[in-house]
Amino acid sequence: MSDAALDIDRPDEEVEDISYLRAGHSLGSWFLTTDHKRIAILYLVSITFFFLIGGVAAALIRLDLLTPAGDLMTNEGYNRAFSLHGIIMVWFFLIPSIPNTIGNFIIPLMIGARDLAFPRLNLLSWYIYIVAGFITLAVVLGGGVDTGWTFYTPLSTMYANGMVVATVVAVFISGFSTILTGINFIVTIHKLRAPGMTWSRLPLFIWSHYAVSIIFVLATPVLAITLILVAAERLFGIGVFDPALGGDPLLFQHLFWFYSHPAVYIMVLPAMGVISELITSAAHKRIFGYWFVAIASIAIAVIGFLVWGHHMFVSGQSIYASAFFSFLSIAVAVPSAIKVYNWTATLYKGDIMIDAPLLFAMGFIGLFVAGGLTGLMLAMLAIDVHVHDTYFVVAHFHYIMVGGTVTAFFGALHYWWPKITGRLYNETLARIAAVVILVGFNLTFFPQFMLGYEGMPRRYHVYPPEFQLLQVFSSAGAALLAVGYAMPTFYLLWSLRRGPRAPANPWGATGLEWTTSSPPPKHNFTQQPVVVRGPYYYPLEHPASRANA
Amino acid sequence: MIRLVLVSAALMLLLAVTVVAAHLPLGPAKPWIAYGIAFAKATLILWFFMEMRSEGATARLAMVAAGVWLLMMLTLTAADYLTRSWIGG
Ligand code: HEM
Ligand SMILES: [Cu+2]
């Protein structure tokens, strides 16, 4: 191909092929950087920190649940532990996890751009996140909140005695970080694609990030408004949710879930994009049904906005509305199912390379299917009456958010680690970690399906002794899961010092990010890439190209 | 400039109408009249202050999309509130 023809000479700027990691070592070169790759690293470090804090809260919860008496924490302390766990995990780990680390790093590389469209906005987004994070930490130190991550009224507005307003402000602020990221991604994908990178040649990782950016921009403001209303009612007695003041508590649930159901897709769509890349790379095949997978992302983003009422089936919502929301919830499962079928079909007759990223991807698929199918059960009106607000729901969303998204996050980290750091990690340890995580996860959360089905309500730490066996299984699983999550921290950090240097394309994958050096130069490519064919063009299916592959 | 002043004056007038209408014995028509006035105000603001009158098709489409979006949200929420009484609570 005639890549060289487009080699752009910039006489005023020497060609930068020094790696982005070596371009500057001062603190300022990190904290004032506008390089999307360095900002991704800043995010990676910060979300790992919050994952740790959220994890400590989870450990406390699981320890307390070992005994039916709930004798580790007070009732109030337990409420605060699970509230902090949920708030930190959702807004300070899961939502920024894949988009702001992997997405931030990889999106410009994948589409052949030098950076995101608004590099300073990108940095601002990180600072906003950090300000929100510090407020959250202040809340933790100041005693926390006991509202749960859902801030339901009238508990949050009238009865809760923790630092509700401060927490709400923290989440409100973090929302702006999310919105800025969404705008940045949308504009980047529209405007900065390399010559020849048409929409039909975009890797699916880009499509899913495009879809998630739409949700970022459209859903997050609703959360912001809702939380401000909670603060306004709590501080100034403005009647929005309190019936005594002419308000309606269910209005809060409508507004909250109008954001938060789309938000669950915020958490899973980027993961789906990761899986499409991991599967094609491991199978050395083009994705089965490219357009179906791409459009499914958009369909999920759109329909996901219309199902929020499934969280309110037993709240006193009109049964007619419930029937409608039940129908739409069943519809939204269709595009997700399409993706699962297409990933598995992609593996068929592939030249499969069973490395850690594939193991994580397979883990994702299995756990996501379990989470998605139980979601369908919950969407059935009659079943939901029985299992609403039980551990069944807790297991359902952990299968998707942790089994699905966190697993995909680890898969992505392993897959792109050589590109990000220029180092190779120990593959054997990585495979072991993938298996430990899978086993630990199921041991932790499968018993929770059973607990919930038998009637164990969520958010209680005192329970009948019959439930103890399953609770102990779950806590044991959590310990194993913690080991699984800790392992990568060690061998990945170790690889930074001792790992062999990574070649540009260790997986033999397609995609522009693999055509530049590992780690990439400061401006990503030494010459402007030109795209001449679609994504996932592997020699397995195109033998003629093997010679120059 | 003159146009903007005129539009602001029109908005003030509509505001006055809102206040007056709120105190008239209009019965069940009352909220619908209020919605109508609000719609008129929003249209003026979009058309003149948000400069939709001089925008191209894409920007207008984006504006309509935002409206449709809001409408969907309100409709689905109303699906709850309006049908709650159908089965006696
Ligand atoms: C795809 C990613 C998904 C994620 C991340 C997710 C996450 C969640 C979360 C966090 C909750 C609990 C909220 C709470 O009460 O604290 C929840 C509940 C629920 N989910 Fe999902 N979910 C997903 C998919 C689905 C699907 C595909 C369906 C149905 C087709 C579904 C149906 C439900 C229902 C009905 C509830 C409410 C259950 C109840 O409270 O009784 N979910 N989900
Ligand atoms: Cu939902």
XYZ file of C-alpha atoms and ligand atoms in Angstrom:
682
model
C 0.000 0.000 0.000
C 1.054 3.529 -0.498
C 1.320 4.594 3.128
C 4.535 6.398 2.413
C 2.824 8.691 -0.032
C 1.017 10.352 2.828
C 3.998 10.699 5.089
C 3.484 14.195 6.367
C 6.608 16.224 6.854
C 6.400 18.778 9.554
C 9.484 20.933 9.187
C 8.682 22.913 12.306
C 8.475 19.793 14.418
C 11.078 17.072 14.525
C 9.603 13.629 13.995
C 8.723 12.289 17.421
C 9.433 8.636 17.715
C 10.517 8.725 21.310
C 7.961 6.789 23.360
C 5.248 8.670 25.231
C 6.583 7.230 28.481
C 9.992 8.769 27.915
C 8.753 12.126 26.715
C 9.240 14.005 29.976
C 9.808 12.711 33.483
C 8.852 15.649 35.651
C 5.701 15.670 37.759
C 4.370 18.416 35.538
C 4.823 16.261 32.483
C 2.284 13.901 34.024
C -0.097 16.132 35.921
C -0.318 18.779 33.220
C -0.134 16.417 30.278
C -2.642 16.592 27.473
C -1.477 13.302 25.978
C -4.446 10.919 26.006
C -2.084 8.047 26.784
C -0.721 9.644 29.925
C -4.185 10.719 31.034
C -5.257 7.105 30.614
C -2.483 6.116 32.999
C -3.582 8.770 35.510
C -7.067 7.308 35.339
C -5.776 3.775 35.654
C -3.957 4.585 38.870
C -6.908 6.486 40.337
C -9.599 3.942 39.538
C -7.388 1.169 40.904
C -7.191 3.131 44.132
C -10.980 3.393 44.327
C -11.380 -0.268 43.405
C -9.259 -0.991 46.449
C -11.378 1.184 48.759
C -14.595 -0.286 47.394
C -13.024 -3.714 47.819
C -12.215 -3.094 51.473
C -15.862 -2.182 52.071
C -16.901 -5.388 50.298
C -14.534 -7.410 52.473
C -16.116 -5.914 55.598
C -19.582 -6.785 54.313
C -18.640 -10.372 53.526
C -16.922 -10.787 56.893
C -19.986 -9.510 58.713
C -22.207 -11.910 56.795
C -20.235 -14.937 57.926
C -22.440 -15.219 60.999
C -26.226 -14.872 61.176
C -25.998 -12.512 64.143
C -24.257 -9.778 62.191
C -21.850 -9.177 65.040
C -18.983 -7.450 63.262
C -20.645 -4.106 62.575
C -23.574 -2.222 64.022
C -26.713 -2.006 61.895
C -25.825 1.548 61.057
C -22.212 0.610 60.288
C -23.371 -2.148 57.965
C -25.646 0.246 56.100
C -22.746 2.618 55.651
C -20.426 -0.140 54.472
C -22.674 -1.314 51.647
C -23.595 2.246 50.683
C -19.972 3.253 50.298
C -19.216 0.027 48.499
C -21.940 0.670 45.940
C -21.286 4.371 45.463
C -17.545 3.976 45.038
C -17.752 0.918 42.822
C -20.382 2.366 40.506
C -19.274 5.970 40.068
C -15.612 5.906 40.928
C -14.577 2.576 39.504
C -16.971 0.920 37.080
C -18.261 3.847 35.052
C -14.814 5.303 34.321
C -13.087 1.898 34.246
C -12.905 0.804 30.628
C -13.766 4.079 28.821
C -11.362 6.342 30.661
C -8.396 3.995 30.834
C -8.428 1.600 27.898
C -10.778 3.742 25.791
C -8.794 6.880 26.426
C -5.594 5.149 25.460
C -6.769 3.037 22.555
C -9.496 5.012 20.747
C -7.160 7.543 19.066
C -4.706 4.763 18.220
C -7.452 2.611 16.725
C -8.757 5.293 14.427
C -5.331 6.620 13.497
C -5.490 9.953 15.329
C -2.794 11.831 17.214
C -4.974 12.444 20.253
C -8.570 12.937 21.300
C -10.382 15.907 19.792
C -10.115 17.985 22.987
C -6.944 17.034 24.860
C -7.307 19.735 27.528
C -10.906 18.768 28.168
C -9.646 15.247 28.638
C -7.277 16.391 31.365
C -10.015 18.529 32.913
C -12.219 15.486 33.006
C -9.616 13.676 35.107
C -9.275 16.613 37.502
C -13.027 16.820 37.946
C -13.081 13.124 38.696
C -10.326 13.611 41.265
C -12.144 16.487 42.981
C -15.253 14.313 43.222
C -13.105 11.461 44.466
C -11.611 13.576 47.238
C -15.055 14.645 48.395
C -16.033 10.990 48.501
C -12.966 10.181 50.556
C -13.875 13.016 52.911
C -17.301 11.422 53.261
C -15.710 8.081 54.064
C -13.538 9.668 56.741
C -16.437 11.739 58.017
C -18.548 8.680 58.742
C -20.207 7.907 55.423
C -23.819 7.632 54.315
C -26.450 4.980 54.837
C -28.776 5.518 51.882
C -27.425 2.816 49.580
C -26.116 3.779 46.161
C -29.693 4.426 45.056
C -30.410 7.390 47.416
C -34.100 6.470 47.591
C -36.453 9.038 49.049
C -37.864 9.548 51.636
C -34.899 7.851 53.344
C -32.339 10.143 51.734
C -34.340 13.331 52.114
C -35.935 12.891 55.524
C -34.421 10.142 57.643
C -30.842 9.414 56.660
C -28.395 10.922 59.106
C -25.111 10.505 57.240
C -23.355 12.936 54.943
C -25.992 12.695 52.242
C -25.509 16.137 50.746
C -21.733 15.809 50.483
C -22.056 12.421 48.808
C -24.665 13.664 46.398
C -22.400 16.587 45.515
C -19.502 14.211 44.873
C -21.557 12.086 42.511
C -22.949 15.228 40.881
C -19.429 16.501 40.198
C -18.183 13.173 38.893
C -21.013 13.330 36.366
C -19.400 16.291 34.653
C -16.257 14.282 34.167
C -18.349 11.603 32.488
C -20.139 14.080 30.237
C -16.871 15.655 29.102
C -15.475 12.253 28.232
C -18.604 11.451 26.245
C -18.404 14.650 24.234
C -14.716 14.093 23.608
C -15.248 10.567 22.311
C -18.161 11.519 20.073
C -16.304 14.381 18.431
C -13.121 12.337 18.101
C -14.897 9.470 16.389
C -16.691 11.824 14.036
C -13.816 14.089 13.181
C -10.426 12.473 13.689
C -10.606 9.220 11.775
C -7.560 8.575 9.599
C -7.927 8.795 5.827
C -9.775 5.676 4.675
C -11.169 4.866 8.139
C -14.819 4.863 7.090
C -17.627 4.026 9.508
C -17.806 0.496 8.132
C -14.112 0.008 8.895
C -14.299 1.041 12.515
C -13.316 -1.639 15.000
C -16.252 -2.681 17.185
C -14.516 -1.288 20.239
C -15.088 2.124 18.670
C -18.763 1.440 17.955
C -19.437 0.424 21.518
C -17.634 3.486 22.844
C -19.628 5.639 20.475
C -22.831 4.131 21.847
C -21.724 4.563 25.430
C -20.762 8.181 24.804
C -24.304 8.908 23.687
C -25.570 7.544 26.999
C -22.935 9.542 28.893
C -24.196 12.744 27.363
C -27.936 12.048 27.491
C -28.354 10.214 30.784
C -25.882 11.817 33.155
C -27.610 15.224 33.281
C -30.761 13.526 34.560
C -28.836 12.067 37.462
C -27.319 15.458 38.193
C -30.738 17.120 38.301
C -32.220 14.365 40.429
C -29.457 14.536 42.994
C -29.679 18.315 43.172
C -33.397 17.962 43.880
C -32.615 15.566 46.727
C -30.141 18.056 48.171
C -32.613 20.912 47.708
C -35.371 19.050 49.514
C -33.059 17.994 52.313
C -31.507 21.407 52.817
C -34.317 23.820 52.014
C -37.465 21.710 52.343
C -38.441 22.274 48.723
C -41.249 19.801 48.122
C -40.394 17.546 45.231
C -40.450 14.064 46.669
C -42.059 14.518 50.095
C -45.864 14.034 49.914
C -46.331 16.306 52.927
C -44.910 19.104 50.812
C -46.870 18.143 47.718
C -44.141 15.945 46.267
C -44.124 12.309 45.195
C -41.509 9.791 46.352
C -42.005 7.644 43.285
C -40.935 10.554 41.127
C -37.484 10.067 42.561
C -37.439 6.460 41.417
C -38.564 7.429 37.937
C -35.819 10.022 37.647
C -33.130 7.911 39.275
C -33.745 4.860 37.113
C -34.130 6.926 34.014
C -30.445 7.548 34.535
C -29.436 4.349 36.225
C -30.775 1.785 33.854
C -28.917 3.428 30.966
C -26.010 3.614 33.404
C -25.918 -0.149 33.692
C -25.406 -0.169 29.957
C -22.715 2.459 30.434
C -21.016 -0.167 32.499
C -21.448 -3.047 30.084
C -21.196 -1.564 26.568
C -17.472 -0.766 26.729
C -16.912 -4.289 28.011
C -18.757 -5.667 24.996
C -16.457 -3.646 22.742
C -13.446 -5.168 24.477
C -14.782 -8.682 24.014
C -15.239 -8.165 20.270
C -11.554 -7.245 20.000
C -10.315 -10.053 22.233
C -12.352 -12.730 20.481
C -11.387 -11.734 16.942
C -7.750 -11.429 17.891
C -7.695 -14.836 19.574
C -9.611 -16.566 16.771
C -7.735 -14.759 14.006
C -11.010 -14.198 12.249
C -13.263 -11.408 11.194
C -16.167 -10.940 13.598
C -19.240 -12.888 12.606
C -21.876 -10.343 11.524
C -20.000 -7.060 11.873
C -23.009 -4.838 11.266
C -25.228 -6.767 13.640
C -22.753 -6.278 16.456
C -22.196 -2.616 15.612
C -25.889 -1.768 15.378
C -26.674 -3.860 18.455
C -24.567 -1.403 20.471
C -26.623 1.503 19.226
C -29.880 -0.405 19.755
C -28.881 -1.153 23.344
C -28.084 2.506 23.907
C -31.500 3.577 22.609
C -33.814 0.887 24.011
C -31.896 0.936 27.290
C -33.469 4.336 27.917
C -36.987 2.940 27.811
C -36.926 0.185 30.399
C -36.323 1.949 33.696
C -39.734 1.063 35.087
C -38.606 -2.536 35.616
C -37.005 -1.355 38.843
C -40.384 -0.195 40.111
C -42.656 -3.198 39.594
C -43.490 -3.496 43.283
C -43.181 0.167 44.184
C -46.830 1.017 43.611
C -46.278 1.956 40.009
C -49.337 1.406 37.826
C -49.625 -2.174 36.662
C -50.223 -0.960 33.109
C -46.941 0.884 33.106
C -45.284 -2.208 34.553
C -46.586 -4.404 31.755
C -45.203 -1.959 29.243
C -41.796 -1.792 30.897
C -41.716 -5.567 31.183
C -42.227 -5.862 27.439
C -39.520 -3.317 26.650
C -37.094 -5.024 29.047
C -37.525 -8.262 27.189
C -36.905 -6.412 23.920
C -33.639 -4.906 25.144
C -32.219 -8.367 25.725
C -32.360 -9.115 21.999
C -29.372 -7.025 20.876
C -27.300 -8.369 23.775
C -28.157 -11.913 22.763
C -27.187 -11.148 19.179
C -23.758 -10.145 20.382
C -23.287 -13.310 22.394
C -24.224 -15.487 19.426
C -21.913 -13.549 17.147
C -18.931 -13.840 19.478
C -19.342 -17.569 19.773
C -19.890 -17.923 16.036
C -16.672 -15.996 15.490
C -14.729 -18.687 17.326
C -16.122 -21.377 15.040
C -13.360 -22.661 12.738
C -11.002 -20.065 14.122
C -7.282 -20.514 14.578
C -7.679 -20.077 18.298
C -4.900 -18.854 20.547
C -5.759 -19.667 24.162
C -3.997 -16.855 25.987
C -5.089 -14.945 29.055
C -7.141 -12.367 27.113
C -9.232 -15.133 25.542
C -9.744 -16.781 28.925
C -11.042 -13.502 30.308
C -13.254 -13.071 27.248
C -14.728 -16.545 27.623
C -15.321 -15.839 31.302
C -17.129 -12.679 30.328
C -19.420 -14.458 27.899
C -20.448 -17.157 30.356
C -21.037 -14.795 33.247
C -22.782 -12.219 31.093
C -25.184 -14.854 29.801
C -26.027 -15.897 33.359
C -26.507 -12.276 34.370
C -28.547 -11.425 31.302
C -30.863 -14.410 31.546
C -31.591 -13.752 35.202
C -32.313 -10.177 34.114
C -35.027 -11.595 31.884
C -36.427 -13.516 34.841
C -36.513 -10.292 36.833
C -38.293 -8.577 33.972
C -41.226 -10.981 34.365
C -43.761 -9.271 36.582
C -44.781 -12.336 38.549
C -41.244 -13.508 39.283
C -40.084 -10.071 40.278
C -42.696 -9.779 43.009
C -41.043 -12.788 44.611
C -37.379 -11.898 44.210
C -37.361 -8.096 44.187
C -34.962 -6.662 46.772
C -33.491 -10.068 47.517
C -30.024 -11.485 46.950
C -31.296 -12.726 43.601
C -31.120 -9.166 42.324
C -27.736 -8.681 43.956
C -26.435 -11.777 42.181
C -27.993 -10.680 38.879
C -26.243 -7.363 38.725
C -22.963 -8.638 40.069
C -22.883 -11.281 37.348
C -23.092 -8.510 34.811
C -21.177 -5.692 36.426
C -18.424 -7.731 38.084
C -18.488 -11.054 36.242
C -18.993 -9.218 32.979
C -17.446 -5.791 33.107
C -14.658 -6.261 35.628
C -13.605 -9.462 33.879
C -13.586 -7.630 30.553
C -11.590 -4.818 32.149
C -8.935 -7.305 33.232
C -9.043 -8.926 29.817
C -8.512 -5.542 28.176
C -5.708 -4.705 30.543
C -3.915 -7.933 29.661
C -4.564 -7.599 25.955
C -3.345 -4.023 25.630
C -0.750 -4.098 28.432
C 2.126 -4.736 25.994
C 0.953 -1.761 23.935
C 0.488 0.515 26.934
C 3.709 -0.313 28.751
C 5.904 -1.908 26.114
C 6.412 -4.943 28.350
C 5.258 -8.562 28.315
C 3.896 -10.109 31.501
C 4.115 -13.697 32.662
C 1.526 -15.532 30.576
C 1.242 -18.561 32.878
C 0.466 -16.456 35.909
C -2.034 -14.490 33.862
C -3.883 -17.620 32.827
C -3.956 -18.832 36.408
C -5.340 -15.474 37.521
C -8.070 -15.648 34.881
C -9.161 -19.052 36.162
C -8.942 -18.054 39.823
C -11.112 -15.026 39.116
C -13.688 -17.142 37.287
C -13.896 -19.743 40.058
C -13.803 -17.180 42.863
C -16.503 -15.148 41.213
C -18.917 -18.025 40.814
C -18.284 -19.238 44.322
C -19.073 -15.760 45.616
C -22.172 -14.982 43.628
C -23.855 -18.209 42.617
C -24.913 -18.940 46.202
C -26.505 -15.489 46.222
C -28.949 -16.541 43.509
C -29.977 -19.409 45.748
C -30.136 -17.235 48.847
C -32.310 -14.701 47.093
C -34.597 -17.285 45.624
C -35.123 -18.684 49.102
C -35.994 -15.256 50.402
C -32.874 -13.658 51.858
C -33.469 -9.902 51.485
C -30.669 -7.612 50.404
C -29.149 -4.959 52.695
C -29.598 -6.911 55.968
C -26.724 -8.305 57.982
C -28.803 -10.310 60.438
C -30.386 -13.386 58.891
C -31.948 -16.743 59.834
C -29.360 -19.467 60.542
C -30.641 -21.589 57.619
C -28.885 -19.199 55.286
C -25.486 -19.438 56.917
C -24.024 -22.227 54.799
C -24.607 -20.352 51.552
C -23.361 -17.114 53.097
C -20.144 -18.819 54.167
C -19.644 -20.175 50.659
C -20.115 -16.686 49.329
C -17.594 -15.184 51.744
C -15.064 -17.901 50.961
C -15.525 -17.190 47.281
C -14.928 -13.514 47.942
C -11.594 -14.327 49.540
C -10.592 -16.348 46.486
C -11.796 -13.592 44.206
C -9.663 -11.093 46.101
C -6.621 -13.288 45.480
C -7.526 -13.445 41.799
C -7.759 -9.664 41.566
C -4.552 -9.118 43.518
C -2.454 -11.443 41.342
C -2.357 -9.227 38.233
C -1.273 -6.283 40.359
C 1.898 -8.169 41.193
C 2.892 -9.705 37.892
C 1.873 -6.664 35.883
C 3.904 -4.337 38.092
C 6.758 -6.811 38.030
C 6.670 -6.824 34.227
C 7.289 -3.097 34.227
C 10.780 -3.676 35.609
C 11.649 -7.184 34.506
C 9.285 -8.116 31.714
C 10.719 -8.698 28.231
C 10.200 -5.845 25.803
C 7.025 -6.168 23.766
C 7.124 -6.111 19.979
C 4.740 -3.793 18.146
C 2.202 -6.561 17.576
C 2.602 -9.413 20.079
C -0.755 -11.025 19.280
C -0.508 -10.875 15.508
C -3.686 -8.817 15.659
C -5.106 -6.414 13.115
C -5.993 -2.850 14.041
C -4.038 0.361 13.737
C -2.973 0.365 17.367
C -0.759 -2.643 16.577
C 0.989 -0.951 13.670
C 2.809 1.545 15.852
C 5.575 0.744 18.304
C 4.973 -0.519 21.859
C 4.765 1.797 23.749
C 3.601 4.225 21.071
C 5.500 7.422 20.305
C 4.258 10.667 21.811
C 2.069 11.432 18.811
C 1.010 7.827 18.258
C 2.238 7.343 14.707
C 5.443 8.500 13.072
C 3.526 8.900 9.853
C -0.144 9.353 9.156
C -1.714 5.903 8.737
C -3.975 5.302 5.749
C -6.662 2.663 5.988
C -7.375 0.550 2.926
C -9.601 -2.233 4.255
C -12.072 -3.230 6.911
C -11.230 -4.383 10.422
C -10.284 -7.937 11.407
C -8.683 -8.790 8.078
C -6.835 -11.989 8.985
C -4.732 -14.248 6.734
C -6.764 -17.254 7.913
C -9.610 -15.995 5.776
C -7.476 -14.219 3.213
C -4.570 -16.570 2.461
C -3.326 -14.340 -0.332
C -2.420 -11.696 2.213
C -0.304 -14.091 4.287
C 2.857 -13.137 2.474
C 2.691 -9.510 3.499
C 0.878 -9.990 6.785
C -31.272 43.974 18.821
C -34.759 45.418 18.472
C -35.967 41.933 17.665
C -34.487 40.509 20.848
C -36.096 43.238 22.928
C -39.436 42.527 21.291
C -39.086 38.824 21.953
C -38.247 39.481 25.593
C -41.274 41.687 25.857
C -43.394 38.916 24.358
C -41.997 36.506 26.918
C -42.848 38.884 29.737
C -46.341 39.214 28.364
C -46.728 35.440 28.280
C -45.470 35.301 31.841
C -48.178 37.726 32.855
C -50.758 35.591 31.047
C -49.493 32.538 32.942
C -49.967 34.258 36.262
C -53.393 35.548 35.380
C -54.515 32.170 33.973
C -53.403 30.478 37.161
C -55.932 32.542 39.104
C -58.895 32.302 36.741
C -61.603 29.663 37.344
C -60.768 27.630 34.234
C -61.539 24.203 35.646
C -59.967 21.158 33.988
C -58.682 23.277 31.100
C -56.299 25.082 33.435
C -53.206 22.851 33.112
C -53.655 22.583 29.351
C -53.711 26.322 29.002
C -50.556 26.490 31.101
C -48.869 23.879 28.900
C -49.861 25.847 25.818
C -48.341 29.052 27.140
C -45.175 27.220 28.201
C -44.908 25.732 24.733
C -45.193 29.170 23.167
C -42.466 30.516 25.449
C -40.140 27.618 24.705
C -40.663 28.042 20.984
C -39.784 31.732 21.157
C -36.644 31.012 23.132
C -35.505 28.220 20.822
C -36.259 30.158 17.681
C -34.755 33.505 18.600
C -32.447 33.247 21.603
C -31.061 29.842 20.694
C -30.902 31.026 17.094
C -32.649 28.087 15.516
C -34.042 30.461 12.901
C -30.594 30.809 11.354
C -29.399 27.226 11.870
C -29.065 24.500 9.274
C -31.014 21.266 9.056
C -28.630 19.242 11.250
C -28.885 21.559 14.224
C -32.658 21.697 13.888
C -32.787 17.930 13.698
C -30.705 17.682 16.866
C -33.130 20.062 18.563
C -36.154 18.052 17.482
C -34.426 14.871 18.628
C -33.947 16.389 22.073
C -37.639 17.255 22.173
C -38.699 13.779 21.110
C -36.410 12.380 23.776
C -38.024 14.440 26.490
C -41.431 13.486 25.176
C -40.633 9.786 25.448
C -39.491 10.204 28.998
C -42.573 12.170 29.964
C -44.901 9.748 28.184
C -43.516 6.696 29.907
C -43.578 8.401 33.274
C -47.135 9.539 32.612
C -47.990 5.945 31.724
C -47.519 5.286 35.409
C -49.250 8.333 36.864
C -52.232 8.390 34.507
C -53.144 4.722 34.790
C -52.620 4.192 38.519
C -56.264 4.750 39.377
C -57.558 2.309 36.779
C -57.514 -0.626 39.134
C -58.297 1.248 42.273
C -54.788 2.131 43.385
C -26.617 -5.596 30.654
C -26.233 -5.142 31.759
C -27.038 -5.085 33.023
C -26.594 -4.551 34.170
C -25.228 -3.940 34.378
C -27.652 -4.641 35.127
C -27.580 -4.142 36.410
C -28.582 -4.140 37.308
C -28.557 -3.534 38.598
C -27.398 -2.740 39.152
C -29.723 -3.788 39.203
C -30.104 -3.515 40.636
C -30.360 -2.163 40.983
C -30.665 -2.045 42.444
O -31.795 -2.328 42.834
O -29.752 -1.654 43.200
C -30.511 -4.504 38.270
C -31.797 -4.896 38.516
C -32.606 -5.381 37.523
N -32.248 -5.781 36.264
Fe -30.464 -5.622 35.456
N -28.712 -5.263 34.567
C -28.376 -5.543 33.267
C -29.148 -6.171 32.340
C -30.448 -6.481 32.526
C -31.308 -7.051 31.523
C -30.877 -7.414 30.116
C -32.513 -7.147 32.092
C -33.799 -7.644 31.516
C -33.979 -7.965 30.292
C -32.415 -6.680 33.440
C -33.450 -6.642 34.327
C -33.361 -6.186 35.607
C -34.483 -6.046 36.488
C -35.923 -6.386 36.137
C -34.010 -5.535 37.695
C -34.826 -5.163 38.906
C -34.975 -6.289 39.816
C -35.612 -5.866 41.100
O -35.147 -4.899 41.737
O -36.568 -6.527 41.481
N -31.150 -6.296 33.687
N -29.800 -4.739 37.116
Cu -32.537 -1.808 34.860
